[in-house]
Coordinates of C-alpha atoms in Angstrom, one line a residue:
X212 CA 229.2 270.8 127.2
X213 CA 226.2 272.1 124.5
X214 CA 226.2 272.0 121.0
X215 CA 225.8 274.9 119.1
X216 CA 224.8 272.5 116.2
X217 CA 221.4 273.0 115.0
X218 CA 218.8 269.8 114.5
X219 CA 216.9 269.2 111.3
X220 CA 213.6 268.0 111.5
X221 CA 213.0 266.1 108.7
X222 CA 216.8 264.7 108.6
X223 CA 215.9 263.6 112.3
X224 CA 212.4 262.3 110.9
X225 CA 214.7 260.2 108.5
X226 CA 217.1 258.4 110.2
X227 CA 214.4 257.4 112.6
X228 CA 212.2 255.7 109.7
X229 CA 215.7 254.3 108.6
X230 CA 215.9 252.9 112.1
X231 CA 212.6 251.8 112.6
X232 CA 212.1 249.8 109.4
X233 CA 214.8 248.2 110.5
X234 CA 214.4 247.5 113.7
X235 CA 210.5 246.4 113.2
X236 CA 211.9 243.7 110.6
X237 CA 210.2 241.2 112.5
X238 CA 206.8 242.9 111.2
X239 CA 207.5 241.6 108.0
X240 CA 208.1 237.8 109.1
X241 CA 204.5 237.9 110.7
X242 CA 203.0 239.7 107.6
X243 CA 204.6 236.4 105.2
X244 CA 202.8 234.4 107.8
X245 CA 199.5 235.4 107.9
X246 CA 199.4 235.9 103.9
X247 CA 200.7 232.2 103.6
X248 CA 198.0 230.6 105.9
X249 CA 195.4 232.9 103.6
X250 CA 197.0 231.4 100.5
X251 CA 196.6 228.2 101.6
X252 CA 192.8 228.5 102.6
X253 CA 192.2 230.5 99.3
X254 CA 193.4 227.3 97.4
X255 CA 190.1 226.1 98.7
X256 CA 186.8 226.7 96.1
X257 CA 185.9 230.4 98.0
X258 CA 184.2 231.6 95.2
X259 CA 181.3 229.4 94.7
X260 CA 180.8 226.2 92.4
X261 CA 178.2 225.1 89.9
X262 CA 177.9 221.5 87.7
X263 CA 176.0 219.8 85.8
X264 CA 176.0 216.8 83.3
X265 CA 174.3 215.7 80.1
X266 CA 174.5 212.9 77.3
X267 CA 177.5 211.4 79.1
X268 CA 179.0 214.9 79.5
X269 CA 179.6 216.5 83.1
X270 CA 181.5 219.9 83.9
X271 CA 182.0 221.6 87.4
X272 CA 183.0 225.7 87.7
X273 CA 185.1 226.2 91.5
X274 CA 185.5 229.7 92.0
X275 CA 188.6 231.2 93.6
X276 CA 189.4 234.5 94.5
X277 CA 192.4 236.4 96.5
X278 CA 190.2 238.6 98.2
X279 CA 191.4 236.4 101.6
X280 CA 194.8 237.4 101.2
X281 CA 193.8 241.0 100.9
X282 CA 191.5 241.0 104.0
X283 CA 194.0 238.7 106.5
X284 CA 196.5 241.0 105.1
X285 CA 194.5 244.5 106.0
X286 CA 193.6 242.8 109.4
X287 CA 197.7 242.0 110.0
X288 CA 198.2 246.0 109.4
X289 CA 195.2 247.1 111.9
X290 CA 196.9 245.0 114.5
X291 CA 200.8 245.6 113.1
X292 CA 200.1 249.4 114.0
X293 CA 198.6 248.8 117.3
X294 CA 201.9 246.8 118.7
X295 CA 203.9 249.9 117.1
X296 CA 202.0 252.2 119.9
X297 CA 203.2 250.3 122.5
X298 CA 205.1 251.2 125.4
X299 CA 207.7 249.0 124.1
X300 CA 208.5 250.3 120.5
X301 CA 207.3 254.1 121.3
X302 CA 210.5 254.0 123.7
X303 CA 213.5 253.1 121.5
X304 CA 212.8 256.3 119.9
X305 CA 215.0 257.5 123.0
X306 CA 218.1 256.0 121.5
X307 CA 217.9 258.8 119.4
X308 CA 218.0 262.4 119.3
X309 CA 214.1 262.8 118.9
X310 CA 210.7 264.3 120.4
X311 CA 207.5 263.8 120.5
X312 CA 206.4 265.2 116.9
X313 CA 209.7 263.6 115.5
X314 CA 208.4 260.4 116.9
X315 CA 205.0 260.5 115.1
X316 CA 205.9 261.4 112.4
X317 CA 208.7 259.2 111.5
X318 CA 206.5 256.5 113.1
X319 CA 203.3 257.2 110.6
X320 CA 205.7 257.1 107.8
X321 CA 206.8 254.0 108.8
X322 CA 203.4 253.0 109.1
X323 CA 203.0 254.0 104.9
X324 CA 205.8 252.3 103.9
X325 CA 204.7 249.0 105.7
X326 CA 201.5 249.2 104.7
X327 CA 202.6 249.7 100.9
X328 CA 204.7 246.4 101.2
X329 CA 201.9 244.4 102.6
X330 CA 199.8 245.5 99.7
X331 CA 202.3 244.9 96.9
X332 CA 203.0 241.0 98.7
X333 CA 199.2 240.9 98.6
X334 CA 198.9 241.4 95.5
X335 CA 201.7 239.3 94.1
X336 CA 200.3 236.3 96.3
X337 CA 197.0 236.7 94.4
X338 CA 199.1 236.2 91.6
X339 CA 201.3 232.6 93.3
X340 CA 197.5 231.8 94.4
X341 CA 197.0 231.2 90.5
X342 CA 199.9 229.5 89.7
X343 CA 199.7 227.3 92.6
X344 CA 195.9 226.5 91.0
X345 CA 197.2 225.6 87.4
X346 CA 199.9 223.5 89.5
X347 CA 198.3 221.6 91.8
X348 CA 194.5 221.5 90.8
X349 CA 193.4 219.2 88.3
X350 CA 191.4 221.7 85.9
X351 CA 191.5 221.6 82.5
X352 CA 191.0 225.3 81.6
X353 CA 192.1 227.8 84.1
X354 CA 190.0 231.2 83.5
X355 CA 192.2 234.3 84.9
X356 CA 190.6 237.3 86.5
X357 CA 192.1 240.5 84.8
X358 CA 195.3 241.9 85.3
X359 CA 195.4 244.6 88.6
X360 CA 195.3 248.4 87.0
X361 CA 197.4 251.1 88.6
X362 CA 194.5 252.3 90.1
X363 CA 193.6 249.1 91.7
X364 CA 197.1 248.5 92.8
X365 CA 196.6 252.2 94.5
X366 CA 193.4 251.1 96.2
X367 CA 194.8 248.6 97.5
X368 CA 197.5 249.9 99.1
X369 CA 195.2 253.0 100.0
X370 CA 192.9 250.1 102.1
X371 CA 195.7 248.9 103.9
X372 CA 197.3 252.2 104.8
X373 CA 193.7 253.1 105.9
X374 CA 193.4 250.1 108.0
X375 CA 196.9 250.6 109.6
X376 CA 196.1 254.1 110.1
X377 CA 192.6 253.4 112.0
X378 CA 195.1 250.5 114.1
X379 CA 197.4 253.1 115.3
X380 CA 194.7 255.6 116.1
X381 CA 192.8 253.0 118.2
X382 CA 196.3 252.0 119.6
X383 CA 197.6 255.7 120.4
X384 CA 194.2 256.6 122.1
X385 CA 194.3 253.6 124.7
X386 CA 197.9 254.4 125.3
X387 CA 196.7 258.1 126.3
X388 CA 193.3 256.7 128.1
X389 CA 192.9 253.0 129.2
X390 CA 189.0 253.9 128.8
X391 CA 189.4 254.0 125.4
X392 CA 189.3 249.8 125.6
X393 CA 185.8 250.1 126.1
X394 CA 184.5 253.3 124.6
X395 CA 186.0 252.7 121.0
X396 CA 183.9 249.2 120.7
X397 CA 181.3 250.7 122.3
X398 CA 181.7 253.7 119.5
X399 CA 181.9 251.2 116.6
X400 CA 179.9 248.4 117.3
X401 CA 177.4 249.0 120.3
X402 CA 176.1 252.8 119.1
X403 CA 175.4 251.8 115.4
X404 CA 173.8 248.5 116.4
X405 CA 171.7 250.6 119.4
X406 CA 170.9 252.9 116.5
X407 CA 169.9 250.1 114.3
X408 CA 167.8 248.5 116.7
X409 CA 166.0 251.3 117.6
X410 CA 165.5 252.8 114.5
X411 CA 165.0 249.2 112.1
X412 CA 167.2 250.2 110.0
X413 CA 170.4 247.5 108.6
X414 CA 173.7 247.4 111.6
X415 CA 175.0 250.6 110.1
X416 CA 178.5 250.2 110.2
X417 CA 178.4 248.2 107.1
X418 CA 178.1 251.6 105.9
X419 CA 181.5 253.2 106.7
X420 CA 182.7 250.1 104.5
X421 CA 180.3 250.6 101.7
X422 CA 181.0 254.2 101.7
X423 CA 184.3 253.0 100.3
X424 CA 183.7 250.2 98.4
X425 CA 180.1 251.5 96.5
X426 CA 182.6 254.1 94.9
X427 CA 183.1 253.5 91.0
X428 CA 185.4 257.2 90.9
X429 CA 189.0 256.5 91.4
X430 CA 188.9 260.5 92.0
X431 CA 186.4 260.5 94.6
X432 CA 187.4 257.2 96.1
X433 CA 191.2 259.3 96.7
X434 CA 189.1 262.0 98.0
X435 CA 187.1 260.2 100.4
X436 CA 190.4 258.6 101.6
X437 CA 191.8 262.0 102.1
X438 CA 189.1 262.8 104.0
X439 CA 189.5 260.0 106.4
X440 CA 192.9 259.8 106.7
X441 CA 193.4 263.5 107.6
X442 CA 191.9 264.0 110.6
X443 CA 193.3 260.9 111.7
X444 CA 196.8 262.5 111.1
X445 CA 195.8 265.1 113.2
X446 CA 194.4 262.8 116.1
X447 CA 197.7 261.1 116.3
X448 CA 200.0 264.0 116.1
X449 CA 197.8 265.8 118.9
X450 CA 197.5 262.3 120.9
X451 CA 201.2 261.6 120.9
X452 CA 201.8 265.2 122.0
X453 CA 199.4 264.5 125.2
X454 CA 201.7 261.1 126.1
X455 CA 203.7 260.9 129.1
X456 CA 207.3 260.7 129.5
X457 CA 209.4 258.4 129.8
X458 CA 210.0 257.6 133.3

């Protein structure tokens, strides 16, 4: 018997993310995971330390800084939305009335979302990285870094949704092309050091990093993220289109 009842995209799109950020709960237990081991190695000096003494006087400055948190946390989304292209997760879409763009999209949502929540944890771990420092160390004064902007908490989540994104790109072209194991190393890290070599010039994918982090403008840092994070929209949408089947 057919249905004469006619589909909603986006209410589709919906109660997939609905059901995906449920069903990828366990995401979240590995994300605590990985920012707990980088708490605990941030309550290590990471920043640096200087001393000296005088007249019966001695002081020592230890440095700390969050910045582990952020980057095990931006490394846990590049390989979060890698497993999320997988064979595994792209086919309990097919529990549910859905299709290929349906699929994508409700899937790179997800991807947003998640990526938001691992900044927000990141950045309220920075802050528990402090207290566990006034706790637990034995300083007398405690000199706190200033408190995270709107802006910086956007970054932030900007730099993990840009490091997911780039994950599940990397993840969606293999799944289309096993060549893509080698050719996307060979891409990121054997051309620009080739090119580097040949041309004595510094390994020049430090550049794609400080293309971002050089930039003062919170205006032009949003546009350069737009201008990254488009096309790479666009490569997803048209990979997952180009997928097989289920079979």
């Amino acid at each position: 018997m057919m249905s004469i009842a006619k589909a909603d995209f986006w209410s589709i799109v919906m109660k997939q993310l609905r059901y995906k950020l449920k069903a990828y709960r366990g995401i979240y237990t590995s994300m605590i995971i990985v920012q707990v081991v980088a708490l605990l190695l941030s309550l290590g000096s990471t920043g640096g330390a200087v001393g000296s003494s005088s007249m019966g006087y001695s002081f020592e400055v230890n440095g700390y800084s969050g910045n582990l948190i952020l980057v095990f946390t931006m490394i846990w989304s590049f390989m979060t939305a890698i497993v999320i292209t997988t064979k595994a997760y792209r086919y309990s879409d097919f529990l549910m009335v859905s299709n290929r763009l349906t699929s994508q999209v409700s899937s790179l949502l997800c991807l947003l979302i998640i990526s938001t929540i691992g900044a927000l944890t990141a950045i309220g771990a920075d802050y528990l990285l402090r207290d566990l420092l006034i706790l637990f160390r034995d300083a007398t004064f405690i000199f706190e870094g200033a408190a995270p902007t709107i802006q910086g908490i956007l970054g932030t989540c900007m730099y993990l949704i840009l490091f997911a994104l780039s994950g599940y790109t990397c993840g969606m072209l293999v799944q289309m092309n096993k060549l893509f194991l080698f050719i996307i190393p060979a891409i990121v890290i054997g051309v620009p050091m080739t090119t580097s070599f040949m041309l004595g010039v510094p390994f020049l994918t430090e550049d794609l990093f400080l293309f971002f982090l050089d930039e003062t403008s919170f205006s032009l840092f949003v546009g350069k993220f737009l201008l990254v994070i488009l096309p790479l929209f666009a490569v997803n949408l048209i990979t997952g289109n180009r997928l097989e089947v289920k079979s």
